mmCIF file of C-alpha atoms in Angstrom:
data_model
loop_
_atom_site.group_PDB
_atom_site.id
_atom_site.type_symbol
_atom_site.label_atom_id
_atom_site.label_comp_id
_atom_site.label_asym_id
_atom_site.label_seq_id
_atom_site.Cartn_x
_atom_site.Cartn_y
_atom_site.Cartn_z
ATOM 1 C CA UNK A 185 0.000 0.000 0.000
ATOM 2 C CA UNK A 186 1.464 3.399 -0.450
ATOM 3 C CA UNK A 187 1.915 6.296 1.858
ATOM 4 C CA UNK A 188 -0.699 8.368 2.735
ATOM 5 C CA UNK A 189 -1.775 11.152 5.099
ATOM 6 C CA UNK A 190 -3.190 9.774 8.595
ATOM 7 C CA UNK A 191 -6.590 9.801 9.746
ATOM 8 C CA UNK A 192 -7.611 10.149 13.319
ATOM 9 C CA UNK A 193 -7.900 6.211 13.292
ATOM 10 C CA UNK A 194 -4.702 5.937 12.806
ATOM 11 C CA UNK A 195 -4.049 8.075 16.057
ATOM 12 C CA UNK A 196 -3.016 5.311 18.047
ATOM 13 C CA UNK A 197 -0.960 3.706 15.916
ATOM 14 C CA UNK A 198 1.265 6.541 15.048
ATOM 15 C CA UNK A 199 1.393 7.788 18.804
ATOM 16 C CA UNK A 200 3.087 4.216 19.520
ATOM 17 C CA UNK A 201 4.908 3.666 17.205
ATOM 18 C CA UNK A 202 6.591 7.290 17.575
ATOM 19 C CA UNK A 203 6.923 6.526 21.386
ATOM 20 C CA UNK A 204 9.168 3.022 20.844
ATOM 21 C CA UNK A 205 11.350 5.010 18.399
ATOM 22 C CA UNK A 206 12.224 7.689 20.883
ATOM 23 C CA UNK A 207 13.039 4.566 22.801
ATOM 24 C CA UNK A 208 15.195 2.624 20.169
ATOM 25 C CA UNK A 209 16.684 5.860 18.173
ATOM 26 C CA UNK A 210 18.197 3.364 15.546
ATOM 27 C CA UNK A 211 14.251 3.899 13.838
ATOM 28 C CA UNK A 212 14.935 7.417 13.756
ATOM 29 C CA UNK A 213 15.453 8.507 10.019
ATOM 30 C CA UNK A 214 15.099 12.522 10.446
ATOM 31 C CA UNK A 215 14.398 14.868 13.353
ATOM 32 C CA UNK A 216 14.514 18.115 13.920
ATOM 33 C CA UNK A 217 16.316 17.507 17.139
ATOM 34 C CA UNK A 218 19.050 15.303 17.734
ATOM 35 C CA UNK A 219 18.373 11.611 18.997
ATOM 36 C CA UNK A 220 18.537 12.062 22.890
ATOM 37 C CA UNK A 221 16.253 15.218 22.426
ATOM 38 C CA UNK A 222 13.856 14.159 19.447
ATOM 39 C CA UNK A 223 10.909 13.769 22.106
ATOM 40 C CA UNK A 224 10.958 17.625 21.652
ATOM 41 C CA UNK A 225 10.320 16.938 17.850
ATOM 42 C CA UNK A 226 7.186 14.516 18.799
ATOM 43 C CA UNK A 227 3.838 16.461 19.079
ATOM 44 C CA UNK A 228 1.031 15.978 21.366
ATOM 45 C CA UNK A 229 -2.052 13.856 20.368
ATOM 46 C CA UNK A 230 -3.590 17.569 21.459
ATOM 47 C CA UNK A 231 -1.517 18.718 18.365
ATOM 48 C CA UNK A 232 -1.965 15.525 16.378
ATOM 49 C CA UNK A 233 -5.265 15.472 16.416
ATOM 50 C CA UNK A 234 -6.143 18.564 14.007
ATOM 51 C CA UNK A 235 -4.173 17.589 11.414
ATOM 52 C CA UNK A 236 -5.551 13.927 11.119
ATOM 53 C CA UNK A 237 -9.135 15.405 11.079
ATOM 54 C CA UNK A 238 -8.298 17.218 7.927
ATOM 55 C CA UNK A 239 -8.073 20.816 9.676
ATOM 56 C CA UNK A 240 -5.523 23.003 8.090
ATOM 57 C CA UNK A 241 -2.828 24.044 10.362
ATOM 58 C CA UNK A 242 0.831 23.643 10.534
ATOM 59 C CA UNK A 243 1.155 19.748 10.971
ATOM 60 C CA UNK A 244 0.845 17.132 8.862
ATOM 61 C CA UNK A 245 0.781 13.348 9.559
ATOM 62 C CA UNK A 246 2.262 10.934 7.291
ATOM 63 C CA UNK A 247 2.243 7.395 7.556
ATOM 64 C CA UNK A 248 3.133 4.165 5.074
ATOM 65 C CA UNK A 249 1.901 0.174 6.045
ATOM 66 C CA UNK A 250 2.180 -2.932 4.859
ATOM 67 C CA UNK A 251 -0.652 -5.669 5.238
ATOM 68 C CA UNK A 252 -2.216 -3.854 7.816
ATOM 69 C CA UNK A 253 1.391 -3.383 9.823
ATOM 70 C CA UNK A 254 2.020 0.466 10.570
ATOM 71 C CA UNK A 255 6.177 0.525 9.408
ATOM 72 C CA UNK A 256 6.875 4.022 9.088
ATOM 73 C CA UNK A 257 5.173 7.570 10.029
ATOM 74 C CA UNK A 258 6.626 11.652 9.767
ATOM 75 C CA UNK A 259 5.213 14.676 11.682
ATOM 76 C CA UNK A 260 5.860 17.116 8.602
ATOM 77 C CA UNK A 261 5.428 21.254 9.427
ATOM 78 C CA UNK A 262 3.996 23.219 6.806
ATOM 79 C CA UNK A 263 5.170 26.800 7.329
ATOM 80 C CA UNK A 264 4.772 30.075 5.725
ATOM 81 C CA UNK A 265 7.162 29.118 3.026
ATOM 82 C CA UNK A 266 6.377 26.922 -0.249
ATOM 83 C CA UNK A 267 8.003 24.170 1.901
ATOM 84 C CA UNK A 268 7.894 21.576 4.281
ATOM 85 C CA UNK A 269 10.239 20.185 7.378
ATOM 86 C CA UNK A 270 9.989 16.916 8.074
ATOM 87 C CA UNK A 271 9.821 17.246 12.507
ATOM 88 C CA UNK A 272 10.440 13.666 12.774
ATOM 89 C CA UNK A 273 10.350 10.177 10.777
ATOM 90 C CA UNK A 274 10.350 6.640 12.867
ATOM 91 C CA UNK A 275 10.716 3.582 11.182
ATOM 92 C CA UNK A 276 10.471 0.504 12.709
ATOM 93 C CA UNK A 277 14.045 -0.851 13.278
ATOM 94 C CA UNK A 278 13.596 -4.476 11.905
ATOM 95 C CA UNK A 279 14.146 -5.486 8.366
ATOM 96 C CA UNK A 280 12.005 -3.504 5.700
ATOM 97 C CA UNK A 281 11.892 -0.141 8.010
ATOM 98 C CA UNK A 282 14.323 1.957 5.430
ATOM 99 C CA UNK A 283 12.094 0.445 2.174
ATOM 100 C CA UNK A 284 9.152 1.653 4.059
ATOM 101 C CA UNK A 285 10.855 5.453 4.847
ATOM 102 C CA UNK A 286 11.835 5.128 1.210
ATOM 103 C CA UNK A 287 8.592 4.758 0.458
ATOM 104 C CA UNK A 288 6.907 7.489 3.152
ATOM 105 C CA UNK A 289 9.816 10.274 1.371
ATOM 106 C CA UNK A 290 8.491 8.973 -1.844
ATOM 107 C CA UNK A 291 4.871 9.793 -0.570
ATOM 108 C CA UNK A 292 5.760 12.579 1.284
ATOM 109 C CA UNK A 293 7.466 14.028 -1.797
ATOM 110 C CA UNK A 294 4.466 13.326 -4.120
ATOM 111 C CA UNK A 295 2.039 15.304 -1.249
ATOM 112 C CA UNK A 296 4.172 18.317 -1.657
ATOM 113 C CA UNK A 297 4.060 18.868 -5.400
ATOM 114 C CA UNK A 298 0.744 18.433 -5.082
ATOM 115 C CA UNK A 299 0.266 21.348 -2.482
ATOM 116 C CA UNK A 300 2.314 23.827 -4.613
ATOM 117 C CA UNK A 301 5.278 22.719 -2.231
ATOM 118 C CA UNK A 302 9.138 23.537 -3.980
ATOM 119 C CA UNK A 303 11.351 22.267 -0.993
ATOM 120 C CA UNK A 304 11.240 19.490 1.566
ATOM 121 C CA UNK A 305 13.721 19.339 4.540
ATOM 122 C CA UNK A 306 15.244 17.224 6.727
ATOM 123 C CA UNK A 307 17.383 16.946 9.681
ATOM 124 C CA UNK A 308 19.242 13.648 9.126
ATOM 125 C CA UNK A 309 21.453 12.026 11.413
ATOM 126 C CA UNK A 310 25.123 11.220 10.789
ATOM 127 C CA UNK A 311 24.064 7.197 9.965
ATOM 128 C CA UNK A 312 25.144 5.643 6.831
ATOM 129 C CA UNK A 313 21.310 3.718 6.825
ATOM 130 C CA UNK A 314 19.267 7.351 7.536
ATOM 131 C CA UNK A 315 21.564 9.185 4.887
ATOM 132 C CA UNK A 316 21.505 6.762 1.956
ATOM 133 C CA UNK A 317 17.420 6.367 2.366
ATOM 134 C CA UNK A 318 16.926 10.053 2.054
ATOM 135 C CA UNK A 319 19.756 10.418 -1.026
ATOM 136 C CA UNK A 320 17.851 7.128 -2.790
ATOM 137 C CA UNK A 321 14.721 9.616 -2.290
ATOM 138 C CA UNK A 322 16.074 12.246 -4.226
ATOM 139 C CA UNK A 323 17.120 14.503 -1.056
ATOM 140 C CA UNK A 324 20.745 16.213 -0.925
ATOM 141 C CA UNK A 325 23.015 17.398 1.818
ATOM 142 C CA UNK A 326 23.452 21.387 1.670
ATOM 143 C CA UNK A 327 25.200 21.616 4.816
ATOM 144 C CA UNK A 328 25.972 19.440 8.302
ATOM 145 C CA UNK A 329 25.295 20.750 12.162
ATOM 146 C CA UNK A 330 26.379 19.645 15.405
ATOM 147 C CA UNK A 331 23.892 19.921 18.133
ATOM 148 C CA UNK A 332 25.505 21.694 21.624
ATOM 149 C CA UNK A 333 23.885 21.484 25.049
ATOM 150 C CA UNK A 334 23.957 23.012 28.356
ATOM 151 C CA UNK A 335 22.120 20.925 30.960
ATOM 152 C CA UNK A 336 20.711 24.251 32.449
ATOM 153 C CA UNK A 337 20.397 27.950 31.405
ATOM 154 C CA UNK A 338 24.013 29.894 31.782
ATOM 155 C CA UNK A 339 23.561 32.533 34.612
ATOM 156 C CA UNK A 340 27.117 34.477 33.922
ATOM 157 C CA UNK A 341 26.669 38.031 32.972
ATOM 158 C CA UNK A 342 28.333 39.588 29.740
ATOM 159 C CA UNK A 343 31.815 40.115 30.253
ATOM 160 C CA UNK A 344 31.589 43.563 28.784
ATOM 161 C CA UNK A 345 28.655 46.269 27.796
ATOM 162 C CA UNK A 346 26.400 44.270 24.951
ATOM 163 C CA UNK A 347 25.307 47.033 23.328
ATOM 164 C CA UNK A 348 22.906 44.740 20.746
ATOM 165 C CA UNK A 349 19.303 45.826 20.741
ATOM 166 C CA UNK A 350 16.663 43.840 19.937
ATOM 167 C CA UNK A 351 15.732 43.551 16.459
ATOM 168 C CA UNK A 352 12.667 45.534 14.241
ATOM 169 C CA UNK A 353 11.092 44.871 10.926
ATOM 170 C CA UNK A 354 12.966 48.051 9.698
ATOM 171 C CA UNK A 355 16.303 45.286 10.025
ATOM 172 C CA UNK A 356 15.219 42.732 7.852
ATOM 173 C CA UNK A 357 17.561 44.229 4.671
ATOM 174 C CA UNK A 358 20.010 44.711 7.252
ATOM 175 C CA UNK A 359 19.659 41.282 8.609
ATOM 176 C CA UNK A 360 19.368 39.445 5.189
ATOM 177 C CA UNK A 361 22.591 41.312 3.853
ATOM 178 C CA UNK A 362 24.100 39.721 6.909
ATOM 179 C CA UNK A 363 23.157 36.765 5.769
ATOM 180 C CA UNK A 364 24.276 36.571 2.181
ATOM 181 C CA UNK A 365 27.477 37.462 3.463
ATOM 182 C CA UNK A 366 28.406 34.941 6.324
ATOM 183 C CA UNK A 367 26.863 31.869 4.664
ATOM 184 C CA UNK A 368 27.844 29.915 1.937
ATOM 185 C CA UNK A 369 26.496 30.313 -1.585
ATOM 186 C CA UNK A 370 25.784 26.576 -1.711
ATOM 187 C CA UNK A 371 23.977 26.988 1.494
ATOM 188 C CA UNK A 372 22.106 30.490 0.020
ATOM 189 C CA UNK A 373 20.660 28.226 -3.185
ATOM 190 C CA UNK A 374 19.460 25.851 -1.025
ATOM 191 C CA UNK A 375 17.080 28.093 1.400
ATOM 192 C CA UNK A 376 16.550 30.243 -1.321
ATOM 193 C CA UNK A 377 15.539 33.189 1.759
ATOM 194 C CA UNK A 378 14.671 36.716 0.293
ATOM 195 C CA UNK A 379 14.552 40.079 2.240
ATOM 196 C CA UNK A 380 10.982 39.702 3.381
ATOM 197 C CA UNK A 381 12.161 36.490 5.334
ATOM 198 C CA UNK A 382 13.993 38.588 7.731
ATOM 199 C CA UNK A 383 10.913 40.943 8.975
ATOM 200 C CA UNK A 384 10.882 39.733 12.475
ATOM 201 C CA UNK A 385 7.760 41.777 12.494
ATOM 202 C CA UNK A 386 5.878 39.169 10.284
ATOM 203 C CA UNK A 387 7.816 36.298 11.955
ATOM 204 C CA UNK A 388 9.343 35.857 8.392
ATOM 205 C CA UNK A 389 10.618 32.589 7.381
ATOM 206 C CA UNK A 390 14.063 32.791 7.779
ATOM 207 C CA UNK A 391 13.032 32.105 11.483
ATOM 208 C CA UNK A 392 11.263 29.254 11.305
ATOM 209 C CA UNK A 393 13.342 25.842 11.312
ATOM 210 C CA UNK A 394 15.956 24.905 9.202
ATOM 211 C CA UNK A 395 17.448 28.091 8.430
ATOM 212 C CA UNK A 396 18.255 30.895 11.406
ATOM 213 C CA UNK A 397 17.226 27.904 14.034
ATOM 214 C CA UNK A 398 16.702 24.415 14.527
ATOM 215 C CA UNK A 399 14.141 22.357 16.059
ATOM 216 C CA UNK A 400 10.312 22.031 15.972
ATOM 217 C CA UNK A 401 8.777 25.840 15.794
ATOM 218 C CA UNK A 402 5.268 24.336 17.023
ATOM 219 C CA UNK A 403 6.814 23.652 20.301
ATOM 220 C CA UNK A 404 9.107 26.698 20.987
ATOM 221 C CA UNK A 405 8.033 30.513 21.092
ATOM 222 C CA UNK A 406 10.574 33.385 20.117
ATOM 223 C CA UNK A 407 12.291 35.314 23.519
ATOM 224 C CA UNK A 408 14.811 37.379 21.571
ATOM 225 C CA UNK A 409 16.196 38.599 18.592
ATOM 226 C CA UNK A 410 18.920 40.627 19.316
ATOM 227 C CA UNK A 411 21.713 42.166 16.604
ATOM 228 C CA UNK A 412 24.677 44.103 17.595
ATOM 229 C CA UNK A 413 26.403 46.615 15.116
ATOM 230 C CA UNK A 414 25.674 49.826 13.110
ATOM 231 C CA UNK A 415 22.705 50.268 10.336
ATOM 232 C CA UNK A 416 23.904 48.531 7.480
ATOM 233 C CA UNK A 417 26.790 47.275 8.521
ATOM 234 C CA UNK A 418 25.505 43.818 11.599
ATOM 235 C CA UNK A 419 28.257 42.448 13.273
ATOM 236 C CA UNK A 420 26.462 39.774 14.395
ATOM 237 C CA UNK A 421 22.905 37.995 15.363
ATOM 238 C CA UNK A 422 21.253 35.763 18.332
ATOM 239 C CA UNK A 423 18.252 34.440 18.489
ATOM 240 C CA UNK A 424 16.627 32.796 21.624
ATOM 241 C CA UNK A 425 13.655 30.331 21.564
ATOM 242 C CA UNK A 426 12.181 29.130 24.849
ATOM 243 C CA UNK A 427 10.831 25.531 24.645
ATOM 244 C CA UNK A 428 7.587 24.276 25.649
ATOM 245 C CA UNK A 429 5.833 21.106 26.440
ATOM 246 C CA UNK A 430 9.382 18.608 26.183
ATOM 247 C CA UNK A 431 11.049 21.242 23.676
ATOM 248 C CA UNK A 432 14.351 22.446 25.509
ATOM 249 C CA UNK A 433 15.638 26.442 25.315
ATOM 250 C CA UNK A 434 17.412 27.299 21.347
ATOM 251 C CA UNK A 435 19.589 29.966 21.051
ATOM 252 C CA UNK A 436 21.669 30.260 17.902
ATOM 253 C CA UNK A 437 24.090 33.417 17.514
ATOM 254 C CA UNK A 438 26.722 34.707 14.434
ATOM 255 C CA UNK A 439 29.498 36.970 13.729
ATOM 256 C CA UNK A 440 30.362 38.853 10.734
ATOM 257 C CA UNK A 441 34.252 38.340 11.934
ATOM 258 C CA UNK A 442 34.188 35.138 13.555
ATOM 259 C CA UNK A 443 34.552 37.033 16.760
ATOM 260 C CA UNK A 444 34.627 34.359 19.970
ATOM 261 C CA UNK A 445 34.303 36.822 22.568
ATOM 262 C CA UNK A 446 31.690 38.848 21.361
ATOM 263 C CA UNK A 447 29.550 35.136 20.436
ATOM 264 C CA UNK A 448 30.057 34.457 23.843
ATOM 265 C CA UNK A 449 28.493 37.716 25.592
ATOM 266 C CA UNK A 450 25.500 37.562 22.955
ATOM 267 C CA UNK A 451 24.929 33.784 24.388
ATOM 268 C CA UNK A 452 25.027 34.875 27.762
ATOM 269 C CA UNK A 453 22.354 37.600 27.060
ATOM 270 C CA UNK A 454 20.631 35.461 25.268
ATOM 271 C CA UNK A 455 20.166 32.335 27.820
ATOM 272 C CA UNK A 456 19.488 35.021 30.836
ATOM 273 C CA UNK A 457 16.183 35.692 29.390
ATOM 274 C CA UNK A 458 15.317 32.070 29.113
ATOM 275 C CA UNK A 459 12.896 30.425 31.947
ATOM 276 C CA UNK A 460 14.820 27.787 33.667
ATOM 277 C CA UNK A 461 14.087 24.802 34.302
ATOM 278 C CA UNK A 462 15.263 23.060 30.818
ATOM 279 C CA UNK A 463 18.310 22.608 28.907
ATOM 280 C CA UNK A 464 19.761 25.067 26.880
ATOM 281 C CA UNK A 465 20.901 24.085 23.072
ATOM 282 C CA UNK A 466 22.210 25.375 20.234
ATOM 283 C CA UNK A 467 22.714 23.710 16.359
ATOM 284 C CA UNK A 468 26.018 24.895 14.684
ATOM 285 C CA UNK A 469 26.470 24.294 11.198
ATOM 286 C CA UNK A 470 30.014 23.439 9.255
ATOM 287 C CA UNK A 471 30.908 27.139 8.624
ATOM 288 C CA UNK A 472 30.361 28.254 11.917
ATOM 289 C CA UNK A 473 33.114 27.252 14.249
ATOM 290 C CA UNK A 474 33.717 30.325 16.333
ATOM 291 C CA UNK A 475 30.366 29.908 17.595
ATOM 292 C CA UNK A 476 31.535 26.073 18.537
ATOM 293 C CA UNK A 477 34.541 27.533 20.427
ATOM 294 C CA UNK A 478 32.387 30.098 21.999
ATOM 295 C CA UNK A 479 29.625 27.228 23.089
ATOM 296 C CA UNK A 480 32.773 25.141 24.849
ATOM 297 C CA UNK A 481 33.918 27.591 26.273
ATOM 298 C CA UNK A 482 30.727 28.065 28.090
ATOM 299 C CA UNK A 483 30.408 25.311 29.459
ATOM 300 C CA UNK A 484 28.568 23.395 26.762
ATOM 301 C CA UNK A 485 29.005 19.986 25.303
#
């Protein structure tokens, strides 16, 4: 049988078998969160719910079976953008769980052309089974991200004056010229952001998960957006998302000038405002390693 979209009888079914993979993470094939944290990537059956009854919202529930057997099923968000980002996809772990997420992409990918859709991402982890299922479906790899975590929210002050100020709609050129010139073109062709996604106004789409931020944006709400640096000329960026329900704290913060010392006092202003209570995380991607050095150095892992 091929994929399809879930229907609220098929509530169960997903819910459990999303539940043993947080529990076996070999059946994970994508999350937005890495393995030890993808329960933050599972929604609710509060949040389930709504999409399976055919009410348009932000999720979408995919599932594929085979004589009756539920084998594989994706939590897909469907965000402001002509794309979608695959939250999480579980496959069972026995034999015939990769055909069957071959299959679900194959679905999944068939769903989105049909809804007007001109990108589908996914965070994949770093396992030769996960990465050749999603390259057999006709998915590439634009860029790669480590995950860093503090076990709870950084309480040192900035070791100097932060003079960054949180950011207006006025900033989005400002922000998306920042952009273009501290990622990679490769990287730039892939998101294919504009201008308008930086209106933090209009909660453009550069903030939404994969781009600015990682993680699943129906489970996190925005606590800062700060930049530092002169009109038309950033220095750098950091963004702070407080995590509800299992979701922990995301910050994610860039320099123009691979500046360590200024990463680290935007981090610490950033994880003050957080609530604590949760762990604090934050994705770097391959052509950010000054914000690695300034994560180590405080204190995360």
């Amino acid at each position: 049988m091929p994929a399809r979209a879930a229907t609220p009888l098929d509530l169960r079914r997903v819910s459990a078998l999303l539940a043993e993979t947080l529990h076996d993470p070999a059946g994970i094939m994508a999350s937005a969160l890495p393995a030890p944290l993808a329960a933050g990537a599972v929604a609710s059956w509060t949040r389930l719910l709504p999409g399976l009854i055919g009410v348009q919202g932000r999720l979408r529930v995919f599932l594929e079976e085979s004589r009756g057997q539920l084998r594989s099923a994706a939590l897909v968000y469907d965000g402001r953008r002509p794309e979608w980002v695959v939250l999480i996809l579980a496959a069972l772990s026995e034999a015939g769980g990769a055909d069957s997420a071959f299959r679900l992409l194959s679905g999944i990918s068939g769903a989105a052309a049909r809804a007007g859709m001109q990108r589908i991402f996914a965070a994949v982890p770093d396992e030769a089974l996960a990465r050749e299922t999603f390259f057999q479906a006709g998915f590439y790899s634009y860029t790669r991200e480590t995950w860093f975590i503090a076990t709870r929210t950084p309480a040192a002050h900035p070791s100097r004056e932060v003079t960054a100020r949180e950011a207006a709609g006025r900033d989005a050129h400002d922000l998306y010229r920042f952009y273009t010139m501290t990622t990679p073109h490769a990287v730039q062709r892939a998101e294919q952001l504009s201008f308008s996604d930086f209106d933090v106004s209009r909660r453009g789409g550069a903030y939404d998960p994969p781009h600015l931020i990682g993680g699943n944006p129906l489970a996190m709400r925005r606590e800062s957006a700060l930049i530092e640096g002169e009109e038309s000329k950033l220095r750098a960026f950091a963004l702070g998302f407080s995590g509800m329900e299992r979701h922990p704290h995301v910050c994610k913060v860039r320099t123009s000038d691979g500046d360590v010392d200024l990463a680290r006092d935007l981090l610490r202003a950033t994880a003050r405002r957080f609530p604590a209570g949760r762990p604090v995380t934050s994705p770097v991607r391959s052509y950010e390693e000054h914000v690695g050095r300034a994560l180590l150095a405080e204190g995360f892992r």
